[in-house]
Amino acid sequence: MTDQVYLVKPNIKLEKEYLEFYEEWKVSGEKLAPSVIRKAPSDFAGMVDYFLNNEKGINLPEGWVHNSTYWLVNENNRVLGATNIRHELTERLYNSEGHIGCGIRPSERRKGFGTKILSLSLEKMHELGISKVLVTCNEGNVGSERAILKNGGKEDVSYTEENGNVVKRFWIDLERMEPNRQVWC
């Protein structure tokens, strides 16, 4: 990974860059991750407001918790990925989704950005005062599992969803991490 990257809150200044990110993912035919970015950007300003309101707890969909969405961008403002940080866990989040959901656009995978976006997300969790973080991935998602392990993930009991999908669950203890590190690994 050669690019300097950082997390930014969704904003209308990055509309062109986000739409390129979104379209690349849609064309790939893969499921967009994290799930909040499945919201169609046809009303871009409305979508940005939706993300920012979720963080404030305004008009949350039923069963949702306060959550913060960030985009991973490089020095040229290219949107490389997205992360959604849930401020608490419901039973559904505890079983299969965890505190953090991340995704990297298809053309930018296998470059270390998955590890980096999780690392930066863990820093945000630390800022929220959450010291034990649950991160999950589907069984067989080797890239995500590798990023979780590199960031200190300790495997817990897996959860099997009603459809048979096995979700691997990992805990990351931020109290055991060295504070103020660039990468939590």
PDB file of N, CA, C and O in Angstrom, residues 91-118:
ATOM      1  N   GLU A  91     -29.013  -7.524  19.753  1.00  0.00           N
ATOM      2  CA  GLU A  91     -28.816  -8.966  19.651  1.00  0.00           C
ATOM      3  C   GLU A  91     -28.356  -9.351  18.243  1.00  0.00           C
ATOM      4  O   GLU A  91     -27.444 -10.160  18.068  1.00  0.00           O
ATOM      5  N   ARG A  92     -28.980  -8.761  17.212  1.00  0.00           N
ATOM      6  CA  ARG A  92     -28.597  -9.060  15.822  1.00  0.00           C
ATOM      7  C   ARG A  92     -27.149  -8.656  15.558  1.00  0.00           C
ATOM      8  O   ARG A  92     -26.375  -9.414  14.973  1.00  0.00           O
ATOM      9  N   LEU A  93     -26.759  -7.460  16.012  1.00  0.00           N
ATOM     10  CA  LEU A  93     -25.387  -7.011  15.813  1.00  0.00           C
ATOM     11  C   LEU A  93     -24.408  -7.898  16.581  1.00  0.00           C
ATOM     12  O   LEU A  93     -23.334  -8.238  16.079  1.00  0.00           O
ATOM     13  N   TYR A  94     -24.788  -8.291  17.788  1.00  0.00           N
ATOM     14  CA  TYR A  94     -23.939  -9.156  18.596  1.00  0.00           C
ATOM     15  C   TYR A  94     -23.727 -10.513  17.920  1.00  0.00           C
ATOM     16  O   TYR A  94     -22.621 -11.052  17.914  1.00  0.00           O
ATOM     17  N   ASN A  95     -24.769 -11.043  17.340  1.00  0.00           N
ATOM     18  CA  ASN A  95     -24.664 -12.358  16.724  1.00  0.00           C
ATOM     19  C   ASN A  95     -23.928 -12.346  15.395  1.00  0.00           C
ATOM     20  O   ASN A  95     -23.096 -13.222  15.146  1.00  0.00           O
ATOM     21  N   SER A  96     -24.240 -11.384  14.526  1.00  0.00           N
ATOM     22  CA  SER A  96     -23.723 -11.551  13.172  1.00  0.00           C
ATOM     23  C   SER A  96     -23.103 -10.333  12.500  1.00  0.00           C
ATOM     24  O   SER A  96     -22.493 -10.485  11.453  1.00  0.00           O
ATOM     25  N   GLU A  97     -23.211  -9.145  13.067  1.00  0.00           N
ATOM     26  CA  GLU A  97     -22.669  -7.990  12.342  1.00  0.00           C
ATOM     27  C   GLU A  97     -21.569  -7.241  13.081  1.00  0.00           C
ATOM     28  O   GLU A  97     -20.727  -6.612  12.448  1.00  0.00           O
ATOM     29  N   GLY A  98     -21.590  -7.249  14.402  1.00  0.00           N
ATOM     30  CA  GLY A  98     -20.533  -6.616  15.168  1.00  0.00           C
ATOM     31  C   GLY A  98     -20.628  -5.101  15.233  1.00  0.00           C
ATOM     32  O   GLY A  98     -21.597  -4.490  14.793  1.00  0.00           O
ATOM     33  N   HIS A  99     -19.589  -4.519  15.799  1.00  0.00           N
ATOM     34  CA  HIS A  99     -19.501  -3.066  15.945  1.00  0.00           C
ATOM     35  C   HIS A  99     -19.111  -2.365  14.645  1.00  0.00           C
ATOM     36  O   HIS A  99     -19.433  -1.202  14.440  1.00  0.00           O
ATOM     37  N   ILE A 100     -18.353  -3.053  13.803  1.00  0.00           N
ATOM     38  CA  ILE A 100     -17.772  -2.412  12.625  1.00  0.00           C
ATOM     39  C   ILE A 100     -18.070  -3.242  11.378  1.00  0.00           C
ATOM     40  O   ILE A 100     -17.853  -4.449  11.361  1.00  0.00           O
ATOM     41  N   GLY A 101     -18.529  -2.559  10.340  1.00  0.00           N
ATOM     42  CA  GLY A 101     -18.663  -3.169   9.025  1.00  0.00           C
ATOM     43  C   GLY A 101     -17.829  -2.357   8.056  1.00  0.00           C
ATOM     44  O   GLY A 101     -17.914  -1.128   8.045  1.00  0.00           O
ATOM     45  N   CYS A 102     -17.000  -3.013   7.264  1.00  0.00           N
ATOM     46  CA  CYS A 102     -16.106  -2.322   6.328  1.00  0.00           C
ATOM     47  C   CYS A 102     -16.212  -2.940   4.945  1.00  0.00           C
ATOM     48  O   CYS A 102     -16.550  -4.111   4.813  1.00  0.00           O
ATOM     49  N   GLY A 103     -15.859  -2.156   3.962  1.00  0.00           N
ATOM     50  CA  GLY A 103     -15.782  -2.673   2.602  1.00  0.00           C
ATOM     51  C   GLY A 103     -14.810  -1.848   1.777  1.00  0.00           C
ATOM     52  O   GLY A 103     -14.721  -0.635   1.945  1.00  0.00           O
ATOM     53  N   ILE A 104     -14.079  -2.513   0.899  1.00  0.00           N
ATOM     54  CA  ILE A 104     -13.135  -1.867  -0.010  1.00  0.00           C
ATOM     55  C   ILE A 104     -13.607  -2.103  -1.435  1.00  0.00           C
ATOM     56  O   ILE A 104     -13.996  -3.221  -1.788  1.00  0.00           O
ATOM     57  N   ARG A 105     -13.588  -1.066  -2.257  1.00  0.00           N
ATOM     58  CA  ARG A 105     -14.050  -1.207  -3.639  1.00  0.00           C
ATOM     59  C   ARG A 105     -13.235  -2.283  -4.360  1.00  0.00           C
ATOM     60  O   ARG A 105     -12.057  -2.475  -4.067  1.00  0.00           O
ATOM     61  N   PRO A 106     -13.859  -3.003  -5.277  1.00  0.00           N
ATOM     62  CA  PRO A 106     -13.210  -4.162  -5.897  1.00  0.00           C
ATOM     63  C   PRO A 106     -11.817  -3.895  -6.482  1.00  0.00           C
ATOM     64  O   PRO A 106     -10.913  -4.712  -6.311  1.00  0.00           O
ATOM     65  N   SER A 107     -11.612  -2.761  -7.141  1.00  0.00           N
ATOM     66  CA  SER A 107     -10.317  -2.512  -7.789  1.00  0.00           C
ATOM     67  C   SER A 107      -9.201  -2.179  -6.801  1.00  0.00           C
ATOM     68  O   SER A 107      -8.033  -2.139  -7.194  1.00  0.00           O
ATOM     69  N   GLU A 108      -9.537  -1.974  -5.536  1.00  0.00           N
ATOM     70  CA  GLU A 108      -8.517  -1.580  -4.548  1.00  0.00           C
ATOM     71  C   GLU A 108      -8.234  -2.664  -3.508  1.00  0.00           C
ATOM     72  O   GLU A 108      -7.548  -2.411  -2.518  1.00  0.00           O
ATOM     73  N   ARG A 109      -8.733  -3.845  -3.735  1.00  0.00           N
ATOM     74  CA  ARG A 109      -8.505  -4.934  -2.784  1.00  0.00           C
ATOM     75  C   ARG A 109      -7.118  -5.538  -2.956  1.00  0.00           C
ATOM     76  O   ARG A 109      -6.462  -5.342  -3.969  1.00  0.00           O
ATOM     77  N   ARG A 110      -6.697  -6.254  -1.918  1.00  0.00           N
ATOM     78  CA  ARG A 110      -5.398  -6.931  -1.889  1.00  0.00           C
ATOM     79  C   ARG A 110      -4.239  -5.940  -1.923  1.00  0.00           C
ATOM     80  O   ARG A 110      -3.164  -6.229  -2.440  1.00  0.00           O
ATOM     81  N   LYS A 111      -4.472  -4.747  -1.359  1.00  0.00           N
ATOM     82  CA  LYS A 111      -3.439  -3.712  -1.287  1.00  0.00           C
ATOM     83  C   LYS A 111      -3.224  -3.242   0.155  1.00  0.00           C
ATOM     84  O   LYS A 111      -2.541  -2.258   0.382  1.00  0.00           O
ATOM     85  N   GLY A 112      -3.852  -3.909   1.108  1.00  0.00           N
ATOM     86  CA  GLY A 112      -3.697  -3.531   2.508  1.00  0.00           C
ATOM     87  C   GLY A 112      -4.729  -2.548   3.017  1.00  0.00           C
ATOM     88  O   GLY A 112      -4.712  -2.180   4.194  1.00  0.00           O
ATOM     89  N   PHE A 113      -5.650  -2.124   2.155  1.00  0.00           N
ATOM     90  CA  PHE A 113      -6.635  -1.126   2.582  1.00  0.00           C
ATOM     91  C   PHE A 113      -7.662  -1.696   3.559  1.00  0.00           C
ATOM     92  O   PHE A 113      -8.189  -0.968   4.389  1.00  0.00           O
ATOM     93  N   GLY A 114      -7.953  -2.988   3.472  1.00  0.00           N
ATOM     94  CA  GLY A 114      -8.885  -3.603   4.423  1.00  0.00           C
ATOM     95  C   GLY A 114      -8.333  -3.552   5.835  1.00  0.00           C
ATOM     96  O   GLY A 114      -9.040  -3.225   6.787  1.00  0.00           O
ATOM     97  N   THR A 115      -7.057  -3.866   5.972  1.00  0.00           N
ATOM     98  CA  THR A 115      -6.411  -3.792   7.286  1.00  0.00           C
ATOM     99  C   THR A 115      -6.394  -2.362   7.788  1.00  0.00           C
ATOM    100  O   THR A 115      -6.671  -2.090   8.960  1.00  0.00           O
ATOM    101  N   LYS A 116      -6.097  -1.426   6.897  1.00  0.00           N
ATOM    102  CA  LYS A 116      -5.996  -0.018   7.289  1.00  0.00           C
ATOM    103  C   LYS A 116      -7.354   0.556   7.678  1.00  0.00           C
ATOM    104  O   LYS A 116      -7.465   1.280   8.676  1.00  0.00           O
ATOM    105  N   ILE A 117      -8.408   0.263   6.911  1.00  0.00           N
ATOM    106  CA  ILE A 117      -9.720   0.829   7.245  1.00  0.00           C
ATOM    107  C   ILE A 117     -10.205   0.284   8.590  1.00  0.00           C
ATOM    108  O   ILE A 117     -10.792   1.024   9.382  1.00  0.00           O
ATOM    109  N   LEU A 118      -9.912  -0.982   8.868  1.00  0.00           N
ATOM    110  CA  LEU A 118     -10.286  -1.527  10.168  1.00  0.00           C
ATOM    111  C   LEU A 118      -9.473  -0.857  11.276  1.00  0.00           C
ATOM    112  O   LEU A 118     -10.007  -0.504  12.328  1.00  0.00           O
TER     113      LEU A 118
END
